């Protein structure tokens, strides 16, 4: 049973930064491409960033240049550094394989507001 535990969210002012972490247990983490997803209030869950096992990356246009996804295979952890945050970045952030497929974790809430 794969378990995904996200953390690092919070309330931040526009222009601020947060670093999200996701620890994966119960699977061989290093072989999978991983992604961070965002679900804004009343909207579907969308992929915002992904990283392959060869550390190539993908970013949605809305976060390109502001967010950075990294991974530490020794710690079974994927990170999302979020800079220059905007109110439209508000939502619950989840990690999963870049194609989804594992049971979703509880996510971590990010609220960008003054």
PDB file of N, CA and C in Angstrom:
ATOM      1  N   UNK A   1       0.850  -1.186   0.000  1.00  0.00           N
ATOM      2  CA  UNK A   1       0.000   0.000   0.000  1.00  0.00           C
ATOM      3  C   UNK A   1       0.891   1.243   0.000  1.00  0.00           C
ATOM      4  N   UNK A   2       0.790   2.044  -1.061  1.00  0.00           N
ATOM      5  CA  UNK A   2       1.576   3.264  -1.147  1.00  0.00           C
ATOM      6  C   UNK A   2       0.905   4.349  -0.306  1.00  0.00           C
ATOM      7  N   UNK A   3       1.712   5.068   0.439  1.00  0.00           N
ATOM      8  CA  UNK A   3       1.218   6.179   1.234  1.00  0.00           C
ATOM      9  C   UNK A   3       1.935   7.455   0.819  1.00  0.00           C
ATOM     10  N   UNK A   4       1.163   8.514   0.611  1.00  0.00           N
ATOM     11  CA  UNK A   4       1.694   9.825   0.215  1.00  0.00           C
ATOM     12  C   UNK A   4       1.359  10.807   1.330  1.00  0.00           C
ATOM     13  N   UNK A   5       2.388  11.480   1.848  1.00  0.00           N
ATOM     14  CA  UNK A   5       2.182  12.437   2.929  1.00  0.00           C
ATOM     15  C   UNK A   5       2.775  13.779   2.525  1.00  0.00           C
ATOM     16  N   UNK A   6       1.891  14.733   2.269  1.00  0.00           N
ATOM     17  CA  UNK A   6       2.291  16.076   1.862  1.00  0.00           C
ATOM     18  C   UNK A   6       2.348  16.996   3.081  1.00  0.00           C
ATOM     19  N   UNK A   7       3.259  17.962   3.028  1.00  0.00           N
ATOM     20  CA  UNK A   7       3.375  18.933   4.117  1.00  0.00           C
ATOM     21  C   UNK A   7       4.005  20.209   3.591  1.00  0.00           C
ATOM     22  N   UNK A   8       3.964  21.255   4.415  1.00  0.00           N
ATOM     23  CA  UNK A   8       4.638  22.495   4.077  1.00  0.00           C
ATOM     24  C   UNK A   8       3.742  23.634   3.660  1.00  0.00           C
ATOM     25  N   UNK A   9       2.453  23.383   3.541  1.00  0.00           N
ATOM     26  CA  UNK A   9       1.540  24.446   3.147  1.00  0.00           C
ATOM     27  C   UNK A   9       1.319  25.458   4.252  1.00  0.00           C
ATOM     28  N   UNK A  10       0.543  26.478   3.933  1.00  0.00           N
ATOM     29  CA  UNK A  10       0.239  27.504   4.922  1.00  0.00           C
ATOM     30  C   UNK A  10      -0.356  28.728   4.279  1.00  0.00           C
ATOM     31  N   UNK A  11      -0.457  29.764   5.082  1.00  0.00           N
ATOM     32  CA  UNK A  11      -0.960  31.054   4.626  1.00  0.00           C
ATOM     33  C   UNK A  11       0.236  31.961   4.351  1.00  0.00           C
ATOM     34  N   UNK A  12       0.260  32.543   3.177  1.00  0.00           N
ATOM     35  CA  UNK A  12       1.375  33.397   2.788  1.00  0.00           C
ATOM     36  C   UNK A  12       0.842  34.595   2.012  1.00  0.00           C
ATOM     37  N   UNK A  13       1.532  35.708   2.138  1.00  0.00           N
ATOM     38  CA  UNK A  13       1.129  36.899   1.393  1.00  0.00           C
ATOM     39  C   UNK A  13       1.564  36.802  -0.063  1.00  0.00           C
ATOM     40  N   UNK A  14       0.883  37.490  -0.953  1.00  0.00           N
ATOM     41  CA  UNK A  14       1.340  37.521  -2.352  1.00  0.00           C
ATOM     42  C   UNK A  14       2.796  37.943  -2.431  1.00  0.00           C
ATOM     43  N   UNK A  15       3.539  37.245  -3.288  1.00  0.00           N
ATOM     44  CA  UNK A  15       4.967  37.493  -3.420  1.00  0.00           C
ATOM     45  C   UNK A  15       5.817  36.631  -2.516  1.00  0.00           C
ATOM     46  N   UNK A  16       5.195  35.932  -1.591  1.00  0.00           N
ATOM     47  CA  UNK A  16       5.924  35.098  -0.661  1.00  0.00           C
ATOM     48  C   UNK A  16       6.313  33.749  -1.243  1.00  0.00           C
ATOM     49  N   UNK A  17       6.929  32.926  -0.389  1.00  0.00           N
ATOM     50  CA  UNK A  17       7.431  31.620  -0.808  1.00  0.00           C
ATOM     51  C   UNK A  17       7.005  30.541   0.180  1.00  0.00           C
ATOM     52  N   UNK A  18       6.894  29.334  -0.344  1.00  0.00           N
ATOM     53  CA  UNK A  18       6.673  28.142   0.463  1.00  0.00           C
ATOM     54  C   UNK A  18       7.424  26.989  -0.175  1.00  0.00           C
ATOM     55  N   UNK A  19       7.789  26.015   0.641  1.00  0.00           N
ATOM     56  CA  UNK A  19       8.395  24.795   0.131  1.00  0.00           C
ATOM     57  C   UNK A  19       7.564  23.607   0.601  1.00  0.00           C
ATOM     58  N   UNK A  20       7.003  22.892  -0.355  1.00  0.00           N
ATOM     59  CA  UNK A  20       6.191  21.718  -0.053  1.00  0.00           C
ATOM     60  C   UNK A  20       7.055  20.460  -0.121  1.00  0.00           C
ATOM     61  N   UNK A  21       6.710  19.484   0.709  1.00  0.00           N
ATOM     62  CA  UNK A  21       7.386  18.190   0.704  1.00  0.00           C
ATOM     63  C   UNK A  21       6.356  17.085   0.596  1.00  0.00           C
ATOM     64  N   UNK A  22       6.743  15.993  -0.035  1.00  0.00           N
ATOM     65  CA  UNK A  22       5.886  14.818  -0.121  1.00  0.00           C
ATOM     66  C   UNK A  22       6.753  13.588   0.077  1.00  0.00           C
ATOM     67  N   UNK A  23       6.454  12.845   1.120  1.00  0.00           N
ATOM     68  CA  UNK A  23       7.165  11.609   1.397  1.00  0.00           C
ATOM     69  C   UNK A  23       6.332  10.429   0.906  1.00  0.00           C
ATOM     70  N   UNK A  24       6.978   9.563   0.151  1.00  0.00           N
ATOM     71  CA  UNK A  24       6.313   8.388  -0.424  1.00  0.00           C
ATOM     72  C   UNK A  24       6.816   7.129   0.269  1.00  0.00           C
ATOM     73  N   UNK A  25       5.909   6.321   0.744  1.00  0.00           N
ATOM     74  CA  UNK A  25       6.299   5.047   1.349  1.00  0.00           C
ATOM     75  C   UNK A  25       5.516   3.919   0.701  1.00  0.00           C
ATOM     76  N   UNK A  26       6.102   2.722   0.725  1.00  0.00           N
ATOM     77  CA  UNK A  26       5.412   1.554   0.213  1.00  0.00           C
ATOM     78  C   UNK A  26       5.626   1.274  -1.261  1.00  0.00           C
ATOM     79  N   UNK A  27       6.574   1.993  -1.882  1.00  0.00           N
ATOM     80  CA  UNK A  27       6.844   1.747  -3.298  1.00  0.00           C
ATOM     81  C   UNK A  27       8.306   2.053  -3.595  1.00  0.00           C
ATOM     82  N   UNK A  28       8.758   1.561  -4.743  1.00  0.00           N
ATOM     83  CA  UNK A  28      10.106   1.888  -5.188  1.00  0.00           C
ATOM     84  C   UNK A  28      10.034   3.263  -5.820  1.00  0.00           C
ATOM     85  N   UNK A  29      10.263   4.269  -5.039  1.00  0.00           N
ATOM     86  CA  UNK A  29      10.046   5.663  -5.435  1.00  0.00           C
ATOM     87  C   UNK A  29      10.881   6.050  -6.648  1.00  0.00           C
ATOM     88  N   UNK A  30      12.126   5.619  -6.687  1.00  0.00           N
ATOM     89  CA  UNK A  30      13.078   6.157  -7.655  1.00  0.00           C
ATOM     90  C   UNK A  30      12.749   5.842  -9.105  1.00  0.00           C
ATOM     91  N   UNK A  31      11.913   4.862  -9.365  1.00  0.00           N
ATOM     92  CA  UNK A  31      11.649   4.484 -10.753  1.00  0.00           C
ATOM     93  C   UNK A  31      10.519   5.283 -11.379  1.00  0.00           C
ATOM     94  N   UNK A  32       9.832   6.066 -10.565  1.00  0.00           N
ATOM     95  CA  UNK A  32       8.651   6.766 -11.053  1.00  0.00           C
ATOM     96  C   UNK A  32       8.906   8.250 -11.289  1.00  0.00           C
ATOM     97  N   UNK A  33       8.290   8.773 -12.352  1.00  0.00           N
ATOM     98  CA  UNK A  33       8.170  10.216 -12.491  1.00  0.00           C
ATOM     99  C   UNK A  33       7.096  10.682 -11.522  1.00  0.00           C
ATOM    100  N   UNK A  34       7.363  11.782 -10.864  1.00  0.00           N
ATOM    101  CA  UNK A  34       6.456  12.286  -9.834  1.00  0.00           C
ATOM    102  C   UNK A  34       5.924  13.658 -10.211  1.00  0.00           C
ATOM    103  N   UNK A  35       4.741  13.947  -9.699  1.00  0.00           N
ATOM    104  CA  UNK A  35       4.136  15.232  -9.997  1.00  0.00           C
ATOM    105  C   UNK A  35       3.517  15.887  -8.785  1.00  0.00           C
ATOM    106  N   UNK A  36       3.392  17.193  -8.864  1.00  0.00           N
ATOM    107  CA  UNK A  36       2.619  17.980  -7.908  1.00  0.00           C
ATOM    108  C   UNK A  36       1.367  18.471  -8.616  1.00  0.00           C
ATOM    109  N   UNK A  37       0.253  18.334  -7.922  1.00  0.00           N
ATOM    110  CA  UNK A  37      -1.038  18.712  -8.459  1.00  0.00           C
ATOM    111  C   UNK A  37      -1.655  19.780  -7.556  1.00  0.00           C
ATOM    112  N   UNK A  38      -2.492  20.604  -8.141  1.00  0.00           N
ATOM    113  CA  UNK A  38      -3.186  21.637  -7.379  1.00  0.00           C
ATOM    114  C   UNK A  38      -4.686  21.537  -7.659  1.00  0.00           C
ATOM    115  N   UNK A  39      -5.442  21.608  -6.583  1.00  0.00           N
ATOM    116  CA  UNK A  39      -6.902  21.667  -6.720  1.00  0.00           C
ATOM    117  C   UNK A  39      -7.389  22.959  -6.079  1.00  0.00           C
ATOM    118  N   UNK A  40      -7.761  23.898  -6.921  1.00  0.00           N
ATOM    119  CA  UNK A  40      -8.306  25.161  -6.441  1.00  0.00           C
ATOM    120  C   UNK A  40      -9.758  24.956  -6.040  1.00  0.00           C
ATOM    121  N   UNK A  41     -10.287  25.822  -5.184  1.00  0.00           N
ATOM    122  CA  UNK A  41     -11.678  25.677  -4.742  1.00  0.00           C
ATOM    123  C   UNK A  41     -12.635  25.604  -5.918  1.00  0.00           C
ATOM    124  N   UNK A  42     -13.455  24.557  -5.940  1.00  0.00           N
ATOM    125  CA  UNK A  42     -14.463  24.405  -6.976  1.00  0.00           C
ATOM    126  C   UNK A  42     -13.935  23.975  -8.331  1.00  0.00           C
ATOM    127  N   UNK A  43     -12.650  23.603  -8.403  1.00  0.00           N
ATOM    128  CA  UNK A  43     -12.067  23.230  -9.693  1.00  0.00           C
ATOM    129  C   UNK A  43     -11.484  21.819  -9.636  1.00  0.00           C
ATOM    130  N   UNK A  44     -11.129  21.305 -10.784  1.00  0.00           N
ATOM    131  CA  UNK A  44     -10.539  19.976 -10.835  1.00  0.00           C
ATOM    132  C   UNK A  44      -9.075  20.035 -10.417  1.00  0.00           C
ATOM    133  N   UNK A  45      -8.533  18.891 -10.138  1.00  0.00           N
ATOM    134  CA  UNK A  45      -7.134  18.778  -9.751  1.00  0.00           C
ATOM    135  C   UNK A  45      -6.270  18.749 -11.012  1.00  0.00           C
ATOM    136  N   UNK A  46      -5.312  19.653 -11.074  1.00  0.00           N
ATOM    137  CA  UNK A  46      -4.470  19.795 -12.261  1.00  0.00           C
ATOM    138  C   UNK A  46      -3.004  19.585 -11.912  1.00  0.00           C
ATOM    139  N   UNK A  47      -2.265  19.015 -12.850  1.00  0.00           N
ATOM    140  CA  UNK A  47      -0.828  18.856 -12.701  1.00  0.00           C
ATOM    141  C   UNK A  47      -0.146  20.211 -12.891  1.00  0.00           C
ATOM    142  N   UNK A  48       0.691  20.613 -11.941  1.00  0.00           N
ATOM    143  CA  UNK A  48       1.398  21.891 -12.088  1.00  0.00           C
ATOM    144  C   UNK A  48       2.884  21.698 -12.327  1.00  0.00           C
ATOM    145  N   UNK A  49       3.456  20.569 -11.890  1.00  0.00           N
ATOM    146  CA  UNK A  49       4.882  20.318 -12.092  1.00  0.00           C
ATOM    147  C   UNK A  49       5.128  18.820 -12.019  1.00  0.00           C
ATOM    148  N   UNK A  50       6.139  18.366 -12.766  1.00  0.00           N
ATOM    149  CA  UNK A  50       6.495  16.955 -12.743  1.00  0.00           C
ATOM    150  C   UNK A  50       7.989  16.813 -12.920  1.00  0.00           C
ATOM    151  N   UNK A  51       8.511  15.694 -12.407  1.00  0.00           N
ATOM    152  CA  UNK A  51       9.941  15.419 -12.534  1.00  0.00           C
ATOM    153  C   UNK A  51      10.109  13.929 -12.811  1.00  0.00           C
ATOM    154  N   UNK A  52      10.913  13.633 -13.815  1.00  0.00           N
ATOM    155  CA  UNK A  52      11.141  12.234 -14.179  1.00  0.00           C
ATOM    156  C   UNK A  52      12.211  11.622 -13.287  1.00  0.00           C
ATOM    157  N   UNK A  53      12.448  10.326 -13.467  1.00  0.00           N
ATOM    158  CA  UNK A  53      13.518   9.690 -12.698  1.00  0.00           C
ATOM    159  C   UNK A  53      14.893  10.030 -13.270  1.00  0.00           C
ATOM    160  N   UNK A  54      14.910  10.720 -14.396  1.00  0.00           N
ATOM    161  CA  UNK A  54      16.168  11.254 -14.927  1.00  0.00           C
ATOM    162  C   UNK A  54      16.238  12.761 -14.726  1.00  0.00           C
ATOM    163  N   UNK A  55      15.381  13.262 -13.852  1.00  0.00           N
ATOM    164  CA  UNK A  55      15.280  14.653 -13.395  1.00  0.00           C
ATOM    165  C   UNK A  55      15.007  15.670 -14.495  1.00  0.00           C
ATOM    166  N   UNK A  56      14.425  15.231 -15.607  1.00  0.00           N
ATOM    167  CA  UNK A  56      13.849  16.221 -16.513  1.00  0.00           C
ATOM    168  C   UNK A  56      12.548  16.709 -15.885  1.00  0.00           C
ATOM    169  N   UNK A  57      12.177  17.935 -16.181  1.00  0.00           N
ATOM    170  CA  UNK A  57      11.041  18.548 -15.504  1.00  0.00           C
ATOM    171  C   UNK A  57      10.012  19.100 -16.487  1.00  0.00           C
ATOM    172  N   UNK A  58       8.796  19.239 -15.965  1.00  0.00           N
ATOM    173  CA  UNK A  58       7.689  19.857 -16.684  1.00  0.00           C
ATOM    174  C   UNK A  58       7.020  20.844 -15.741  1.00  0.00           C
ATOM    175  N   UNK A  59       6.602  21.986 -16.287  1.00  0.00           N
ATOM    176  CA  UNK A  59       5.853  22.967 -15.510  1.00  0.00           C
ATOM    177  C   UNK A  59       4.663  23.457 -16.319  1.00  0.00           C
ATOM    178  N   UNK A  60       3.539  23.604 -15.644  1.00  0.00           N
ATOM    179  CA  UNK A  60       2.411  24.262 -16.274  1.00  0.00           C
ATOM    180  C   UNK A  60       2.766  25.719 -16.538  1.00  0.00           C
ATOM    181  N   UNK A  61       2.201  26.288 -17.573  1.00  0.00           N
ATOM    182  CA  UNK A  61       2.519  27.670 -17.932  1.00  0.00           C
ATOM    183  C   UNK A  61       2.267  28.636 -16.776  1.00  0.00           C
ATOM    184  N   UNK A  62       1.263  28.341 -15.978  1.00  0.00           N
ATOM    185  CA  UNK A  62       0.875  29.253 -14.905  1.00  0.00           C
ATOM    186  C   UNK A  62       1.919  29.345 -13.796  1.00  0.00           C
ATOM    187  N   UNK A  63       2.831  28.368 -13.714  1.00  0.00           N
ATOM    188  CA  UNK A  63       3.814  28.370 -12.625  1.00  0.00           C
ATOM    189  C   UNK A  63       5.250  28.431 -13.142  1.00  0.00           C
ATOM    190  N   UNK A  64       5.424  28.391 -14.442  1.00  0.00           N
ATOM    191  CA  UNK A  64       6.756  28.367 -15.033  1.00  0.00           C
ATOM    192  C   UNK A  64       7.546  29.598 -14.604  1.00  0.00           C
ATOM    193  N   UNK A  65       8.777  29.373 -14.169  1.00  0.00           N
ATOM    194  CA  UNK A  65       9.628  30.476 -13.730  1.00  0.00           C
ATOM    195  C   UNK A  65       9.453  30.845 -12.272  1.00  0.00           C
ATOM    196  N   UNK A  66       8.428  30.291 -11.623  1.00  0.00           N
ATOM    197  CA  UNK A  66       8.178  30.604 -10.202  1.00  0.00           C
ATOM    198  C   UNK A  66       8.308  29.370  -9.308  1.00  0.00           C
ATOM    199  N   UNK A  67       7.948  28.215  -9.837  1.00  0.00           N
ATOM    200  CA  UNK A  67       7.976  26.968  -9.059  1.00  0.00           C
ATOM    201  C   UNK A  67       9.134  26.097  -9.540  1.00  0.00           C
ATOM    202  N   UNK A  68       9.720  25.336  -8.612  1.00  0.00           N
ATOM    203  CA  UNK A  68      10.782  24.396  -8.942  1.00  0.00           C
ATOM    204  C   UNK A  68      10.500  23.071  -8.256  1.00  0.00           C
ATOM    205  N   UNK A  69      10.463  22.015  -9.038  1.00  0.00           N
ATOM    206  CA  UNK A  69      10.260  20.681  -8.492  1.00  0.00           C
ATOM    207  C   UNK A  69      11.600  19.956  -8.438  1.00  0.00           C
ATOM    208  N   UNK A  70      11.853  19.297  -7.322  1.00  0.00           N
ATOM    209  CA  UNK A  70      13.069  18.499  -7.152  1.00  0.00           C
ATOM    210  C   UNK A  70      12.701  17.200  -6.438  1.00  0.00           C
ATOM    211  N   UNK A  71      13.658  16.282  -6.415  1.00  0.00           N
ATOM    212  CA  UNK A  71      13.407  15.023  -5.739  1.00  0.00           C
ATOM    213  C   UNK A  71      14.689  14.549  -5.055  1.00  0.00           C
ATOM    214  N   UNK A  72      14.504  13.797  -3.970  1.00  0.00           N
ATOM    215  CA  UNK A  72      15.613  13.170  -3.266  1.00  0.00           C
ATOM    216  C   UNK A  72      15.250  11.692  -3.151  1.00  0.00           C
ATOM    217  N   UNK A  73      15.813  10.882  -4.022  1.00  0.00           N
ATOM    218  CA  UNK A  73      15.447   9.472  -4.047  1.00  0.00           C
ATOM    219  C   UNK A  73      15.901   8.742  -2.786  1.00  0.00           C
ATOM    220  N   UNK A  74      16.961   9.215  -2.161  1.00  0.00           N
ATOM    221  CA  UNK A  74      17.427   8.582  -0.923  1.00  0.00           C
ATOM    222  C   UNK A  74      16.424   8.768   0.211  1.00  0.00           C
ATOM    223  N   UNK A  75      15.632   9.830   0.125  1.00  0.00           N
ATOM    224  CA  UNK A  75      14.634  10.115   1.163  1.00  0.00           C
ATOM    225  C   UNK A  75      13.209   9.836   0.698  1.00  0.00           C
ATOM    226  N   UNK A  76      13.067   9.272  -0.511  1.00  0.00           N
ATOM    227  CA  UNK A  76      11.720   9.021  -1.056  1.00  0.00           C
ATOM    228  C   UNK A  76      10.846  10.271  -0.972  1.00  0.00           C
ATOM    229  N   UNK A  77      11.408  11.390  -1.330  1.00  0.00           N
ATOM    230  CA  UNK A  77      10.722  12.670  -1.145  1.00  0.00           C
ATOM    231  C   UNK A  77      10.803  13.508  -2.412  1.00  0.00           C
ATOM    232  N   UNK A  78       9.682  14.159  -2.716  1.00  0.00           N
ATOM    233  CA  UNK A  78       9.639  15.128  -3.804  1.00  0.00           C
ATOM    234  C   UNK A  78       9.247  16.478  -3.205  1.00  0.00           C
ATOM    235  N   UNK A  79       9.874  17.528  -3.713  1.00  0.00           N
ATOM    236  CA  UNK A  79       9.680  18.878  -3.182  1.00  0.00           C
ATOM    237  C   UNK A  79       9.102  19.798  -4.250  1.00  0.00           C
ATOM    238  N   UNK A  80       8.446  20.850  -3.790  1.00  0.00           N
ATOM    239  CA  UNK A  80       8.005  21.910  -4.680  1.00  0.00           C
ATOM    240  C   UNK A  80       8.331  23.241  -4.011  1.00  0.00           C
ATOM    241  N   UNK A  81       9.319  23.924  -4.565  1.00  0.00           N
ATOM    242  CA  UNK A  81       9.651  25.268  -4.101  1.00  0.00           C
ATOM    243  C   UNK A  81       8.789  26.251  -4.874  1.00  0.00           C
ATOM    244  N   UNK A  82       8.019  27.036  -4.147  1.00  0.00           N
ATOM    245  CA  UNK A  82       7.089  27.978  -4.759  1.00  0.00           C
ATOM    246  C   UNK A  82       7.484  29.388  -4.367  1.00  0.00           C
ATOM    247  N   UNK A  83       7.857  30.182  -5.360  1.00  0.00           N
ATOM    248  CA  UNK A  83       8.247  31.572  -5.140  1.00  0.00           C
ATOM    249  C   UNK A  83       7.273  32.509  -5.847  1.00  0.00           C
ATOM    250  N   UNK A  84       7.329  33.771  -5.475  1.00  0.00           N
ATOM    251  CA  UNK A  84       6.468  34.789  -6.102  1.00  0.00           C
ATOM    252  C   UNK A  84       5.016  34.322  -6.156  1.00  0.00           C
ATOM    253  N   UNK A  85       4.542  33.848  -5.047  1.00  0.00           N
ATOM    254  CA  UNK A  85       3.196  33.287  -5.015  1.00  0.00           C
ATOM    255  C   UNK A  85       2.131  34.333  -5.298  1.00  0.00           C
ATOM    256  N   UNK A  86       1.083  33.875  -5.959  1.00  0.00           N
ATOM    257  CA  UNK A  86      -0.030  34.727  -6.357  1.00  0.00           C
ATOM    258  C   UNK A  86      -1.317  34.181  -5.724  1.00  0.00           C
ATOM    259  N   UNK A  87      -2.333  35.019  -5.573  1.00  0.00           N
ATOM    260  CA  UNK A  87      -3.606  34.519  -5.032  1.00  0.00           C
ATOM    261  C   UNK A  87      -4.162  33.335  -5.824  1.00  0.00           C
ATOM    262  N   UNK A  88      -3.931  33.300  -7.121  1.00  0.00           N
ATOM    263  CA  UNK A  88      -4.448  32.188  -7.921  1.00  0.00           C
ATOM    264  C   UNK A  88      -3.688  30.880  -7.699  1.00  0.00           C
ATOM    265  N   UNK A  89      -2.630  30.903  -6.924  1.00  0.00           N
ATOM    266  CA  UNK A  89      -1.948  29.663  -6.540  1.00  0.00           C
ATOM    267  C   UNK A  89      -2.635  28.969  -5.358  1.00  0.00           C
ATOM    268  N   UNK A  90      -3.624  29.621  -4.794  1.00  0.00           N
ATOM    269  CA  UNK A  90      -4.345  29.049  -3.664  1.00  0.00           C
ATOM    270  C   UNK A  90      -5.005  27.732  -4.039  1.00  0.00           C
ATOM    271  N   UNK A  91      -4.902  26.764  -3.154  1.00  0.00           N
ATOM    272  CA  UNK A  91      -5.522  25.471  -3.371  1.00  0.00           C
ATOM    273  C   UNK A  91      -4.905  24.406  -2.485  1.00  0.00           C
ATOM    274  N   UNK A  92      -5.379  23.199  -2.647  1.00  0.00           N
ATOM    275  CA  UNK A  92      -4.785  22.062  -1.964  1.00  0.00           C
ATOM    276  C   UNK A  92      -3.809  21.399  -2.924  1.00  0.00           C
ATOM    277  N   UNK A  93      -2.607  21.188  -2.446  1.00  0.00           N
ATOM    278  CA  UNK A  93      -1.550  20.611  -3.274  1.00  0.00           C
ATOM    279  C   UNK A  93      -1.332  19.151  -2.888  1.00  0.00           C
ATOM    280  N   UNK A  94      -1.261  18.323  -3.911  1.00  0.00           N
ATOM    281  CA  UNK A  94      -1.074  16.887  -3.742  1.00  0.00           C
ATOM    282  C   UNK A  94       0.120  16.421  -4.572  1.00  0.00           C
ATOM    283  N   UNK A  95       0.734  15.344  -4.152  1.00  0.00           N
ATOM    284  CA  UNK A  95       1.724  14.694  -5.009  1.00  0.00           C
ATOM    285  C   UNK A  95       1.194  13.322  -5.420  1.00  0.00           C
ATOM    286  N   UNK A  96       1.720  12.803  -6.501  1.00  0.00           N
ATOM    287  CA  UNK A  96       1.374  11.474  -7.009  1.00  0.00           C
ATOM    288  C   UNK A  96       2.329  11.178  -8.157  1.00  0.00           C
ATOM    289  N   UNK A  97       2.231  10.016  -8.750  1.00  0.00           N
ATOM    290  CA  UNK A  97       2.960   9.772  -9.980  1.00  0.00           C
ATOM    291  C   UNK A  97       2.501  10.809 -11.012  1.00  0.00           C
ATOM    292  N   UNK A  98       3.322  11.087 -12.006  1.00  0.00           N
ATOM    293  CA  UNK A  98       2.924  12.127 -12.958  1.00  0.00           C
ATOM    294  C   UNK A  98       1.700  11.726 -13.761  1.00  0.00           C
ATOM    295  N   UNK A  99       1.361  10.454 -13.761  1.00  0.00           N
ATOM    296  CA  UNK A  99       0.133   9.979 -14.405  1.00  0.00           C
ATOM    297  C   UNK A  99      -0.954   9.662 -13.384  1.00  0.00           C
ATOM    298  N   UNK A 100      -0.737  10.025 -12.139  1.00  0.00           N
ATOM    299  CA  UNK A 100      -1.671   9.647 -11.081  1.00  0.00           C
ATOM    300  C   UNK A 100      -1.567   8.154 -10.825  1.00  0.00           C
ATOM    301  N   UNK A 101      -2.563   7.556 -10.239  1.00  0.00           N
ATOM    302  CA  UNK A 101      -2.615   6.115 -10.106  1.00  0.00           C
ATOM    303  C   UNK A 101      -2.507   5.593  -8.691  1.00  0.00           C
ATOM    304  N   UNK A 102      -1.783   6.326  -7.836  1.00  0.00           N
ATOM    305  CA  UNK A 102      -1.776   5.925  -6.438  1.00  0.00           C
ATOM    306  C   UNK A 102      -2.942   6.582  -5.707  1.00  0.00           C
ATOM    307  N   UNK A 103      -3.309   6.000  -4.587  1.00  0.00           N
ATOM    308  CA  UNK A 103      -4.338   6.626  -3.767  1.00  0.00           C
ATOM    309  C   UNK A 103      -3.834   7.985  -3.283  1.00  0.00           C
ATOM    310  N   UNK A 104      -4.667   9.005  -3.424  1.00  0.00           N
ATOM    311  CA  UNK A 104      -4.251  10.354  -3.063  1.00  0.00           C
ATOM    312  C   UNK A 104      -4.075  10.496  -1.553  1.00  0.00           C
ATOM    313  N   UNK A 105      -3.105  11.307  -1.174  1.00  0.00           N
ATOM    314  CA  UNK A 105      -2.933  11.649   0.215  1.00  0.00           C
ATOM    315  C   UNK A 105      -3.904  12.738   0.630  1.00  0.00           C
ATOM    316  N   UNK A 106      -3.659  13.295   1.801  1.00  0.00           N
ATOM    317  CA  UNK A 106      -4.579  14.322   2.316  1.00  0.00           C
ATOM    318  C   UNK A 106      -4.307  15.697   1.712  1.00  0.00           C
ATOM    319  N   UNK A 107      -3.161  15.841   1.082  1.00  0.00           N
ATOM    320  CA  UNK A 107      -2.811  17.132   0.507  1.00  0.00           C
ATOM    321  C   UNK A 107      -2.365  18.127   1.561  1.00  0.00           C
ATOM    322  N   UNK A 108      -1.891  19.273   1.094  1.00  0.00           N
ATOM    323  CA  UNK A 108      -1.498  20.358   1.991  1.00  0.00           C
ATOM    324  C   UNK A 108      -2.073  21.662   1.436  1.00  0.00           C
ATOM    325  N   UNK A 109      -2.724  22.419   2.295  1.00  0.00           N
ATOM    326  CA  UNK A 109      -3.417  23.636   1.878  1.00  0.00           C
ATOM    327  C   UNK A 109      -2.442  24.797   1.735  1.00  0.00           C
ATOM    328  N   UNK A 110      -2.524  25.461   0.607  1.00  0.00           N
ATOM    329  CA  UNK A 110      -1.767  26.690   0.366  1.00  0.00           C
ATOM    330  C   UNK A 110      -2.767  27.814   0.138  1.00  0.00           C
ATOM    331  N   UNK A 111      -2.645  28.857   0.938  1.00  0.00           N
ATOM    332  CA  UNK A 111      -3.512  30.019   0.787  1.00  0.00           C
ATOM    333  C   UNK A 111      -2.643  31.250   0.607  1.00  0.00           C
ATOM    334  N   UNK A 112      -2.848  31.931  -0.511  1.00  0.00           N
ATOM    335  CA  UNK A 112      -2.096  33.144  -0.809  1.00  0.00           C
ATOM    336  C   UNK A 112      -3.057  34.318  -0.721  1.00  0.00           C
ATOM    337  N   UNK A 113      -2.862  35.119   0.290  1.00  0.00           N
ATOM    338  CA  UNK A 113      -3.795  36.211   0.541  1.00  0.00           C
ATOM    339  C   UNK A 113      -3.121  37.277   1.392  1.00  0.00           C
ATOM    340  N   UNK A 114      -3.527  38.507   1.151  1.00  0.00           N
ATOM    341  CA  UNK A 114      -3.026  39.607   1.971  1.00  0.00           C
ATOM    342  C   UNK A 114      -3.989  39.890   3.115  1.00  0.00           C
TER     343      UNK A 114
END
